[in-house]
Coordinates of C-alpha atoms and ligand atoms in Angstrom, one line a residue:
M177 CA 0.0 79.1 59.6
V178 CA -1.8 82.0 58.3
A179 CA 0.4 84.5 59.6
N180 CA 3.2 82.2 58.4
Q181 CA 2.2 82.9 55.2
K182 CA 3.3 86.7 54.8
Y183 CA 7.2 85.7 55.7
N184 CA 7.8 83.8 52.6
Q185 CA 10.0 85.1 50.7
T186 CA 13.0 85.7 53.1
N187 CA 16.3 86.5 51.8
Q188 CA 19.0 84.1 52.8
N189 CA 21.2 86.9 53.4
N190 CA 18.7 87.9 56.2
D191 CA 19.0 84.0 57.4
F192 CA 21.5 83.6 61.2
D193 CA 21.7 81.1 63.9
A194 CA 20.0 83.3 66.3
I195 CA 18.2 87.0 66.8
V196 CA 17.9 88.7 70.2
I197 CA 15.9 91.3 70.7
G198 CA 17.3 94.6 72.8
A199 CA 20.5 95.7 73.6
G200 CA 20.6 96.4 76.8
F201 CA 22.8 95.1 80.0
S202 CA 20.6 91.3 78.7
G203 CA 21.3 91.1 74.7
L204 CA 24.7 92.5 74.8
Y205 CA 25.6 90.0 76.7
M206 CA 23.6 87.5 75.0
L207 CA 25.0 88.9 71.7
H208 CA 28.9 87.8 73.4
R209 CA 27.5 84.6 74.6
L210 CA 26.4 83.3 71.3
R211 CA 28.9 85.1 69.4
E212 CA 31.5 83.6 71.8
A213 CA 29.6 79.5 71.4
G214 CA 30.0 81.0 67.1
L215 CA 26.4 81.3 66.0
S216 CA 25.8 84.1 63.8
T217 CA 23.5 86.4 66.2
R218 CA 21.8 89.7 64.8
V219 CA 21.0 91.8 67.6
F220 CA 17.8 94.4 66.7
E221 CA 16.8 97.4 68.9
S222 CA 14.8 100.3 68.1
N223 CA 16.5 102.8 69.6
S224 CA 20.5 104.4 68.3
D225 CA 22.7 102.8 70.6
V226 CA 23.3 99.8 73.4
G227 CA 22.1 100.9 76.9
G228 CA 17.8 99.3 76.7
V229 CA 17.0 101.1 79.9
W230 CA 19.8 103.1 80.5
Y231 CA 19.6 105.0 77.2
V232 CA 16.3 105.9 77.7
N233 CA 15.7 106.4 81.2
R234 CA 17.8 109.7 82.2
Y235 CA 15.2 112.2 83.7
P236 CA 16.7 114.5 85.7
G237 CA 18.8 112.7 88.9
A238 CA 17.8 109.0 87.0
R239 CA 20.2 107.0 88.9
C240 CA 20.7 103.2 90.2
D241 CA 19.9 101.8 93.3
S242 CA 21.7 99.0 93.8
D243 CA 25.4 99.3 94.5
S244 CA 28.0 100.1 91.1
I245 CA 30.7 97.7 92.0
I246 CA 26.9 94.7 92.1
Y247 CA 25.9 96.9 88.7
N248 CA 27.9 95.2 86.4
Y249 CA 28.8 91.8 84.3
T250 CA 31.2 89.6 86.7
F251 CA 32.5 87.3 83.3
S252 CA 35.4 89.3 82.3
E253 CA 37.5 89.6 84.9
E254 CA 39.5 92.1 82.4
I255 CA 36.0 94.3 82.6
L256 CA 36.0 94.1 86.3
Q257 CA 39.6 95.1 86.6
E258 CA 38.9 98.2 83.5
W259 CA 35.7 99.7 84.5
T260 CA 35.5 102.1 87.6
W261 CA 32.5 102.8 89.2
T262 CA 32.7 106.4 90.9
S263 CA 30.2 106.6 93.6
R264 CA 27.7 104.2 95.0
F265 CA 24.7 104.2 93.3
P266 CA 25.1 105.3 89.6
E267 CA 23.7 108.2 87.9
Q268 CA 22.3 107.1 84.3
E269 CA 25.9 108.5 82.5
E270 CA 27.7 106.3 83.6
I271 CA 25.5 103.4 83.6
L272 CA 25.4 104.0 80.0
S273 CA 29.0 105.3 79.4
Y274 CA 29.8 100.8 81.4
L275 CA 28.0 99.9 78.6
N276 CA 29.0 101.6 76.2
F277 CA 32.6 100.8 77.1
V278 CA 31.9 97.1 77.3
A279 CA 30.1 97.4 73.6
N280 CA 33.4 98.6 72.6
K281 CA 35.3 96.0 74.4
L282 CA 34.0 93.2 73.2
D283 CA 33.0 94.5 68.9
L284 CA 29.8 94.6 69.2
R285 CA 28.6 97.0 67.8
R286 CA 28.9 94.7 64.4
D287 CA 26.3 92.4 64.9
I288 CA 23.7 95.0 66.7
Q289 CA 21.3 97.0 64.0
F290 CA 20.1 100.2 65.8
N291 CA 17.1 102.1 64.7
T292 CA 15.7 98.6 64.2
R293 CA 12.4 97.4 65.6
I294 CA 10.8 93.6 65.6
I295 CA 7.5 94.3 65.1
A296 CA 6.2 90.2 64.6
A297 CA 7.9 87.0 65.8
H298 CA 6.4 84.1 64.2
Y299 CA 7.3 80.3 64.4
D300 CA 7.5 78.4 61.2
E301 CA 6.8 75.2 62.1
I302 CA 8.0 73.7 59.2
N303 CA 11.5 75.0 58.3
K304 CA 12.2 74.9 62.7
R305 CA 13.2 78.5 62.3
W306 CA 11.5 82.1 63.7
R307 CA 10.6 84.7 61.2
F308 CA 10.6 87.5 62.6
Q309 CA 9.7 91.1 60.4
T310 CA 10.4 94.9 60.9
E311 CA 9.0 98.4 61.1
E312 CA 10.2 98.8 57.9
G313 CA 8.6 95.5 56.7
T314 CA 12.1 94.0 56.4
S315 CA 11.7 89.8 57.0
L316 CA 14.7 88.4 58.6
T317 CA 14.9 84.4 59.7
A318 CA 17.2 82.4 63.1
K319 CA 16.8 79.2 64.2
Y320 CA 16.8 80.8 67.4
F321 CA 14.5 83.7 69.1
I322 CA 16.0 85.3 72.9
S323 CA 13.9 87.9 73.5
G324 CA 16.2 90.6 75.8
I325 CA 13.8 93.1 75.7
G326 CA 13.3 93.2 79.7
F327 CA 10.1 94.0 81.7
L328 CA 10.1 98.0 81.9
S329 CA 10.6 98.9 78.7
T330 CA 7.2 100.0 77.6
A331 CA 6.2 103.3 79.1
N332 CA 3.2 103.9 80.3
I333 CA 0.9 107.4 80.3
P334 CA -2.4 107.1 80.7
K335 CA -5.0 108.1 79.2
F336 CA -6.1 111.5 80.4
K337 CA -8.4 113.6 78.5
G338 CA -7.4 116.6 76.5
L339 CA -3.4 115.7 76.5
D340 CA -3.5 117.2 73.2
S341 CA -4.6 120.3 74.2
F342 CA -1.7 121.1 76.5
K343 CA 0.1 124.1 75.9
G344 CA 2.9 123.8 77.4
D345 CA 5.7 120.5 76.2
W346 CA 5.3 116.9 78.2
Y347 CA 7.8 114.6 79.0
H348 CA 7.6 112.0 80.4
T349 CA 10.4 109.6 82.6
G350 CA 11.2 106.6 80.6
N351 CA 11.4 108.2 77.8
W352 CA 13.5 111.4 78.1
P353 CA 15.0 113.3 75.2
H354 CA 18.3 113.7 75.1
E355 CA 18.7 117.5 75.3
K356 CA 18.5 119.4 78.6
V357 CA 14.9 119.9 79.4
D358 CA 14.9 123.6 81.1
F359 CA 12.6 124.0 84.4
K360 CA 14.5 127.2 84.5
G361 CA 10.9 130.2 85.6
K362 CA 9.0 127.0 84.5
R363 CA 5.8 126.1 86.8
V364 CA 6.1 122.0 86.3
G365 CA 3.6 119.0 87.2
V366 CA 4.8 115.8 87.8
I367 CA 2.0 113.1 88.2
G368 CA 3.8 110.0 90.0
T369 CA 6.0 108.9 93.3
G370 CA 7.5 105.8 92.5
S371 CA 10.8 105.2 91.9
S372 CA 11.5 107.4 89.0
G373 CA 9.0 110.2 90.5
I374 CA 11.1 110.2 93.6
Q375 CA 14.0 110.8 91.8
S376 CA 13.8 113.5 90.2
I377 CA 11.5 115.6 91.8
P378 CA 14.1 117.3 94.5
I379 CA 16.4 117.8 91.4
I380 CA 13.0 119.7 89.2
A381 CA 11.8 121.3 92.1
Q382 CA 15.9 123.3 92.5
E383 CA 15.4 124.1 89.1
A384 CA 11.6 125.3 88.3
D385 CA 9.9 128.3 89.5
H386 CA 7.2 126.1 91.0
L387 CA 6.6 122.4 91.0
T388 CA 3.1 120.4 92.1
V389 CA 3.8 117.4 92.6
F390 CA 0.5 114.8 92.2
Q391 CA 0.3 111.9 94.1
R392 CA -2.0 108.9 94.1
T393 CA 0.0 106.0 96.2
P394 CA 2.8 107.5 98.4
G395 CA 6.0 105.4 98.8
Y396 CA 8.3 104.2 101.3
C397 CA 11.8 106.1 101.0
T398 CA 14.9 105.9 103.5
P399 CA 18.2 107.4 101.8
A400 CA 20.4 106.0 99.9
R401 CA 23.1 108.0 101.5
N402 CA 25.0 108.4 98.0
H403 CA 28.8 108.9 98.4
P404 CA 32.0 108.5 96.1
Y405 CA 34.1 106.0 96.2
D406 CA 37.7 106.6 97.6
P407 CA 40.8 104.5 95.8
E408 CA 41.2 102.0 98.7
F409 CA 37.8 101.3 98.8
I410 CA 38.4 100.7 94.7
S411 CA 41.4 98.2 94.8
K412 CA 39.9 96.5 97.9
T413 CA 37.3 95.3 95.7
K414 CA 38.8 94.6 92.5
A415 CA 41.3 92.3 94.5
N416 CA 38.3 90.6 95.8
Y417 CA 35.4 90.7 92.7
S418 CA 36.0 87.1 92.6
K419 CA 34.9 86.5 95.8
I420 CA 31.5 89.5 95.3
R421 CA 30.5 87.5 92.5
N422 CA 29.9 84.4 95.0
H423 CA 28.5 86.6 97.6
T424 CA 26.2 88.0 95.3
R425 CA 25.4 84.3 93.0
N426 CA 24.1 82.9 95.9
S427 CA 21.8 84.8 98.4
K428 CA 18.8 86.1 97.9
G429 CA 18.0 88.8 95.7
G430 CA 21.4 89.1 94.4
Y431 CA 22.6 92.5 96.7
L432 CA 25.7 92.8 99.0
D433 CA 22.7 92.8 101.8
T434 CA 22.6 89.9 104.3
L435 CA 20.0 89.6 107.2
I436 CA 20.7 91.5 109.3
N437 CA 19.2 89.6 112.7
N438 CA 18.1 86.0 112.2
R439 CA 15.0 87.0 114.1
S440 CA 11.2 88.2 114.0
A441 CA 10.9 92.0 114.6
L442 CA 8.4 91.2 117.0
D443 CA 11.5 89.6 119.5
D444 CA 12.7 92.7 119.8
T445 CA 11.1 95.7 122.4
L446 CA 10.3 98.6 120.2
E447 CA 13.4 99.8 122.4
E448 CA 15.3 97.5 120.4
R449 CA 13.5 97.6 117.2
Q450 CA 14.1 101.7 117.1
R451 CA 18.2 100.9 117.6
E452 CA 17.9 98.3 114.8
Y453 CA 16.1 100.7 112.8
E454 CA 17.3 103.8 112.8
K455 CA 20.7 101.4 113.0
V456 CA 19.5 100.9 108.9
W457 CA 18.4 104.1 108.6
E458 CA 21.6 105.8 109.2
K459 CA 24.2 103.1 107.0
G460 CA 21.2 104.4 103.5
G461 CA 20.2 101.6 100.8
F462 CA 17.8 99.0 100.8
S463 CA 19.2 96.6 104.5
M464 CA 15.9 97.9 106.1
Q465 CA 13.9 95.5 104.1
V466 CA 16.8 92.9 105.4
T467 CA 16.9 94.1 109.3
Y468 CA 14.7 91.1 109.8
N469 CA 14.0 87.4 108.9
D470 CA 9.9 88.5 109.2
L471 CA 9.5 91.7 107.3
M472 CA 8.1 90.4 104.4
V473 CA 5.1 87.1 105.2
N474 CA 4.4 89.0 108.9
P475 CA 2.1 91.5 108.1
E476 CA 2.4 93.2 112.2
A477 CA 6.4 92.7 111.5
N478 CA 5.9 95.5 108.2
D479 CA 4.3 97.6 110.2
T480 CA 7.0 98.3 112.6
A481 CA 9.2 99.1 109.8
A482 CA 6.4 100.3 107.7
E483 CA 5.8 102.9 111.2
F484 CA 9.3 104.3 111.9
I485 CA 9.4 105.3 107.9
R486 CA 6.1 107.4 109.0
S487 CA 7.0 108.9 112.1
K488 CA 10.4 109.7 110.1
I489 CA 8.6 111.0 107.7
S490 CA 6.9 113.9 110.2
E491 CA 10.7 114.4 110.9
I492 CA 11.5 116.2 108.0
V493 CA 8.7 117.8 106.3
N494 CA 7.9 120.6 108.1
D495 CA 3.7 121.0 107.9
Q496 CA 2.6 118.5 109.5
E497 CA -1.1 118.1 107.1
V498 CA 1.3 117.3 103.7
A499 CA 3.3 115.2 106.3
E500 CA 0.5 112.8 106.5
K501 CA -0.5 112.5 102.8
L502 CA 3.3 111.1 102.1
K503 CA 2.6 108.6 104.6
P504 CA 1.5 105.3 103.4
K505 CA -0.8 102.9 104.5
Y506 CA 0.5 99.5 102.3
Y507 CA 2.3 97.0 103.6
Y508 CA 6.0 97.9 103.5
G509 CA 7.7 96.5 100.0
G510 CA 3.9 95.9 99.0
K511 CA 5.6 99.0 96.3
R512 CA 8.9 98.7 94.9
P513 CA 10.2 101.1 98.3
V514 CA 12.8 103.6 96.7
L515 CA 16.3 105.2 98.2
D516 CA 15.8 108.7 97.9
T517 CA 18.0 112.1 98.0
N518 CA 16.2 114.6 99.5
Y519 CA 13.0 114.1 99.0
Y520 CA 11.4 113.6 101.5
E521 CA 12.8 117.5 102.1
T522 CA 12.5 118.0 99.2
Y523 CA 8.2 119.3 100.8
N524 CA 9.8 122.1 103.1
R525 CA 10.2 124.0 100.1
E526 CA 8.3 127.0 99.9
N527 CA 7.9 126.3 96.1
V528 CA 6.5 122.5 96.0
A529 CA 2.9 122.0 97.3
L530 CA 2.0 118.1 97.0
V531 CA -1.1 117.5 96.0
D532 CA -3.5 113.9 96.1
V533 CA -4.7 112.5 93.7
K534 CA -6.4 109.3 95.2
S535 CA -9.1 111.8 97.0
A536 CA -9.4 113.8 93.9
P537 CA -8.1 112.4 90.8
I538 CA -6.7 113.9 87.8
A539 CA -9.9 114.9 85.3
E540 CA -8.3 115.9 82.4
I541 CA -5.1 117.9 81.2
T542 CA -6.2 120.9 79.3
P543 CA -4.6 123.8 77.3
N544 CA -2.6 125.7 80.3
G545 CA -2.5 122.7 83.0
I546 CA -4.5 119.2 85.1
R547 CA -7.9 119.8 86.1
T548 CA -8.5 117.8 89.2
T549 CA -12.2 116.4 89.8
E550 CA -11.6 120.3 92.3
H551 CA -9.7 122.3 90.9
E552 CA -6.9 123.3 88.7
Y553 CA -3.6 123.7 88.7
E554 CA -2.1 126.2 85.7
L555 CA 1.5 124.8 84.4
D556 CA 3.9 125.3 81.9
M557 CA 5.4 121.6 82.0
I558 CA 3.9 118.6 83.1
V559 CA 6.4 115.7 83.9
F560 CA 4.8 111.9 83.2
A561 CA 6.8 109.5 85.9
T562 CA 3.9 107.5 85.3
G563 CA 5.5 104.4 85.4
F564 CA 6.0 101.0 82.7
D565 CA 3.5 98.5 81.4
G566 CA 5.3 96.3 83.7
M567 CA 6.4 92.2 82.5
T568 CA 3.9 91.3 80.0
G569 CA 4.0 94.6 78.4
P570 CA 6.9 94.9 76.3
L571 CA 6.3 91.1 74.9
F572 CA 3.1 92.0 73.7
K573 CA 4.2 95.1 72.1
I574 CA 6.0 92.2 69.5
D575 CA 3.1 90.0 67.7
I576 CA 4.8 86.8 68.5
R577 CA 3.2 83.4 67.5
G578 CA 4.3 80.2 68.1
K579 CA 2.8 76.4 66.8
D580 CA -0.5 76.8 65.5
G581 CA -0.4 80.8 64.5
L582 CA -1.1 81.1 68.6
S583 CA 0.4 84.3 69.7
L584 CA 1.6 84.7 73.1
K585 CA -1.1 87.3 74.3
E586 CA -4.0 84.5 73.4
K587 CA -1.8 81.8 75.3
W588 CA -1.1 84.3 78.1
V589 CA -5.2 85.7 77.9
N590 CA -3.6 89.5 77.7
G591 CA -2.0 88.5 80.9
A592 CA -4.8 87.1 82.8
K593 CA -2.9 83.3 82.3
V594 CA 0.6 84.2 82.8
K595 CA 2.7 79.8 82.1
T596 CA 6.2 80.1 81.3
Y597 CA 9.0 77.5 82.3
L598 CA 11.0 79.1 84.9
G599 CA 10.2 82.1 83.2
I600 CA 12.8 80.9 80.4
A601 CA 10.3 78.7 78.3
N602 CA 6.5 79.1 76.9
A603 CA 5.1 75.7 74.6
G604 CA 4.2 75.6 72.4
F605 CA 7.4 78.8 71.6
P606 CA 10.0 76.1 70.7
N607 CA 13.6 77.7 71.1
M608 CA 12.3 80.9 72.3
F609 CA 13.9 82.2 75.5
M610 CA 13.4 85.5 77.7
I611 CA 15.2 87.2 79.5
T612 CA 14.1 88.5 83.0
G613 CA 11.6 87.0 81.7
P614 CA 7.6 86.7 83.4
Q615 CA 7.9 83.3 86.5
S616 CA 12.0 84.5 86.6
P617 CA 13.2 86.8 89.8
S618 CA 13.6 89.4 87.6
A619 CA 12.1 92.5 89.3
L620 CA 12.9 91.5 92.7
S621 CA 17.2 90.9 91.6
N622 CA 20.1 93.3 91.2
L623 CA 19.5 92.9 87.8
P624 CA 23.0 91.8 86.0
V625 CA 23.4 89.1 88.8
S626 CA 20.1 87.5 87.0
I627 CA 20.6 88.2 82.7
E628 CA 24.8 86.4 83.3
Q629 CA 22.2 83.9 84.9
H630 CA 19.8 83.7 82.0
V631 CA 22.3 84.2 79.8
E632 CA 25.4 81.6 80.5
W633 CA 22.0 79.2 81.3
I634 CA 21.1 79.8 77.4
G635 CA 24.3 80.1 75.7
D636 CA 24.9 76.2 77.4
C637 CA 21.4 74.7 76.5
I638 CA 21.9 75.7 72.7
E639 CA 25.5 75.0 72.8
Y640 CA 23.9 71.4 74.2
L641 CA 21.6 71.0 71.3
R642 CA 24.2 71.5 68.9
K643 CA 26.4 69.4 70.1
K644 CA 23.5 66.7 70.6
G645 CA 22.0 67.6 67.2
V646 CA 18.8 68.2 68.8
E647 CA 16.4 70.5 66.2
T648 CA 14.3 71.9 69.3
I649 CA 14.0 72.5 72.8
E650 CA 9.9 73.4 73.8
A651 CA 9.0 73.8 77.5
N652 CA 6.1 71.3 78.2
I653 CA 2.8 71.9 79.3
D654 CA 2.9 70.1 82.6
A655 CA 6.6 71.5 84.0
E656 CA 5.4 74.9 82.5
E657 CA 2.0 74.3 84.3
A658 CA 3.6 72.8 87.4
W659 CA 6.0 76.4 87.8
S660 CA 3.6 78.7 87.3
K661 CA 2.2 77.1 90.4
H662 CA 5.2 77.5 92.4
C663 CA 5.6 80.6 91.7
K664 CA 2.5 81.7 92.5
E665 CA 2.6 79.6 96.0
L666 CA 5.1 81.4 97.4
A667 CA 3.9 84.5 96.3
D668 CA 1.0 84.3 98.2
Q669 CA 3.2 83.6 101.5
S670 CA 4.0 86.7 100.8
L671 CA 3.1 90.6 101.0
Y672 CA 4.2 90.8 98.0
T673 CA 0.6 90.0 96.6
K674 CA -1.1 92.1 98.7
A675 CA -0.6 96.3 97.7
D676 CA -1.0 97.3 94.9
S677 CA 1.5 97.5 92.3
W678 CA 2.8 97.6 88.8
Y679 CA 4.6 94.0 90.3
T680 CA 0.5 93.9 90.1
G681 CA -0.4 95.0 87.2
A682 CA -2.2 97.1 89.3
N683 CA -0.8 100.7 88.0
I684 CA -2.2 99.6 84.6
E685 CA -6.5 100.3 83.6
G686 CA -7.6 97.1 82.4
K687 CA -5.0 95.5 83.4
P688 CA -5.4 92.2 84.4
R689 CA -3.6 91.0 88.0
S690 CA -0.7 88.9 88.5
F691 CA 2.3 88.5 90.7
L692 CA 4.7 87.3 88.1
I693 CA 7.8 87.1 90.3
Y694 CA 9.3 84.4 91.2
I695 CA 10.2 85.4 95.1
G696 CA 13.1 82.9 95.6
G697 CA 15.7 84.4 95.0
V698 CA 18.6 84.1 92.5
Q699 CA 20.4 81.1 94.4
A700 CA 17.6 78.5 94.6
Y701 CA 16.1 80.1 91.2
R702 CA 20.1 78.8 89.6
Q703 CA 20.3 75.8 91.5
K704 CA 16.7 75.0 90.5
C705 CA 18.0 75.8 86.0
D706 CA 21.5 74.4 87.2
E707 CA 20.2 70.6 88.0
I708 CA 17.5 70.8 84.9
A709 CA 19.9 70.9 82.7
V710 CA 22.3 68.3 84.3
R711 CA 19.0 66.1 84.0
G712 CA 19.7 67.2 80.0
Y713 CA 16.9 70.2 80.2
D714 CA 13.8 68.3 82.3
G715 CA 11.1 69.4 81.3
F716 CA 11.4 70.5 78.2
S717 CA 11.1 68.4 74.8
L718 CA 13.9 68.2 73.3
T719 CA 13.2 66.8 69.3
Ligands
N01_923 O1 7.1 103.8 87.9 P1 6.3 103.8 88.9 P2 8.9 104.1 87.4 N1 -3.1 109.2 88.0 O2 4.9 102.5 88.3 C1 1.1 107.1 89.7 C2 12.2 100.8 87.9 N2 13.4 102.1 88.5 O3 9.1 104.8 86.4 O4 0.8 104.0 92.3 C3 -2.3 109.2 88.9 O5 7.1 102.5 90.8 C4 1.7 105.1 90.6 O6 0.1 106.1 91.4 P3 -0.2 104.7 92.2 C5 11.5 100.4 89.2 O7 11.7 99.0 89.4 C6 14.6 101.3 88.9 O8 8.8 105.0 88.7 O9 -0.3 103.7 90.9 N3 -0.9 109.0 88.9 C7 2.8 105.3 90.8 O10 3.5 106.2 91.6 C8 10.3 100.9 89.8 O11 9.5 100.6 90.7 C9 15.2 103.0 89.1 O12 -1.6 104.6 92.3 C10 -1.0 107.5 88.5 C11 3.6 106.3 89.2 O13 2.6 107.1 88.7 C12 10.1 100.5 87.6 O14 10.9 101.1 87.4 C13 14.3 104.0 89.1 C14 -1.7 107.7 87.7 C15 4.3 104.9 88.8 O15 5.8 105.0 89.6 C16 8.7 102.1 87.4 O16 9.5 102.9 88.6 C17 13.3 103.9 88.3 C18 -3.1 108.2 87.0 N4 -3.8 107.9 86.3 C19 13.0 103.1 87.4 N5 -0.7 106.0 86.5 C20 16.3 103.0 90.4 O17 17.1 101.8 89.3 C21 0.1 106.0 87.5 N6 0.4 107.3 88.1 C22 16.3 103.9 91.0

């Protein structure tokens, strides 16, 4: 309890029913839901406005790869009808405008404290309240603690020797400046070829004098084929939103796509498969993943899709040596696939070079550029598209302590033994809820669908506790064990765990490997969560 004592002089005015961290998609809806239920709620946000990941990921080309018409809240018919998306895959700026529109419409800002980072959240067992501390030293208390910080909000800047000595400017895609970065006349280096790199590389290449891409692992890209929406499509969509919502909630990933062929890829001949894959390639989006029913479980079936994409790379890229370097060799989908716009075509430009830093890793950043173990590349600017410390990273940035002063980091053995109940709750951490926490469908789902489900489940749970006069809710250890085991068993049957990626923590040096996503799908997950609620919160202790 030592850790809790330093917060004992809490100001009475700083006491709330609920404190939510983060004002992105999760925190905004959580605030609305709890306010509607009559709880005094305060959201803390380290940025200066709403938006979460869409506030900070302003890199050139940043856009979402969920269809815009399902990348929104569905809880309010009024909001659905008043907002109009302009294209299939929305740009960062448009998503941020959408979140601002929602925040204004629901008058959310009055309960959000911006520019304020919560650095500690400790559970006070005697008073049964969470005690928080901001970076500036302000203390606050609340009965309920809800994390809306997401799982991709901690930028990963690899610890390259010499970064401080670099004479030019450098940026991380996940923490991009608000003013335009001017690449004109510059020799730019981009490190990283995940979603952020693949979206930004074609745009930077158009503007920069020269672009060098430092690739450690290539991605599997399929064309986005983004296009503006016409008024007829929009009015049809608006008339059909309840059907669309029903569809996404009862699907596997919360997307519009459904399984195209309910058979193995190996049941078709090579020619038949080629025809099927060509169709989805032309259509654009993520349909490749749902062309057959065994692409993510059967390595041989998976290789047919992988090989199709590899053959496309050879067709698009003129220089076959470059094409070979761009071809991924791991399972398709093992790392998150990427929707691209002119990505492979960019390597046909004269001002673009690809450097393989798997065979010759980056040794250091020098005052004039990047030195690999083979060569020094002179650069005026470096873009780190090196991703995030996913899943546990954002939670570990806060000193979260539950009963007996045990920290979440200790409980989860620095990420080596993460155990949660439903990805929402933790044994030993009463009245704490995580939105899209580890072991929920999170990254393998369309996030607004998962976020709405979590927020509504948590909101309903808190209302239930208040109605029944229950002071605390806490996950039981055996329920947590069983859920974590179930998540692992499902994941082990898939190919997701077989590649090195941020899904498994392999992107961060020294980070323990574990796959922390429930892969059973949003429909099965919702059903499970609802059953638990109906049984009076089975697997939780209510006191
Ligand atoms: O990050 P990533 P991201 N030396 O981790 C490389 C979501 N998102 O920001 O693969 C050299 O995917 C690393 O190499 P490797 C989405 O969920 C969505 O692109 O580890 N290279 C990799 O190539 C996505 O999956 C959207 O070998 C190094 C790259 O950096 C997630 O965010 C848009 C390195 C990082 O790729 C993360 O995407 C953007 C080193 N030391 C993001 N360290 C959309 O909705 C890392 N790398 C479209």
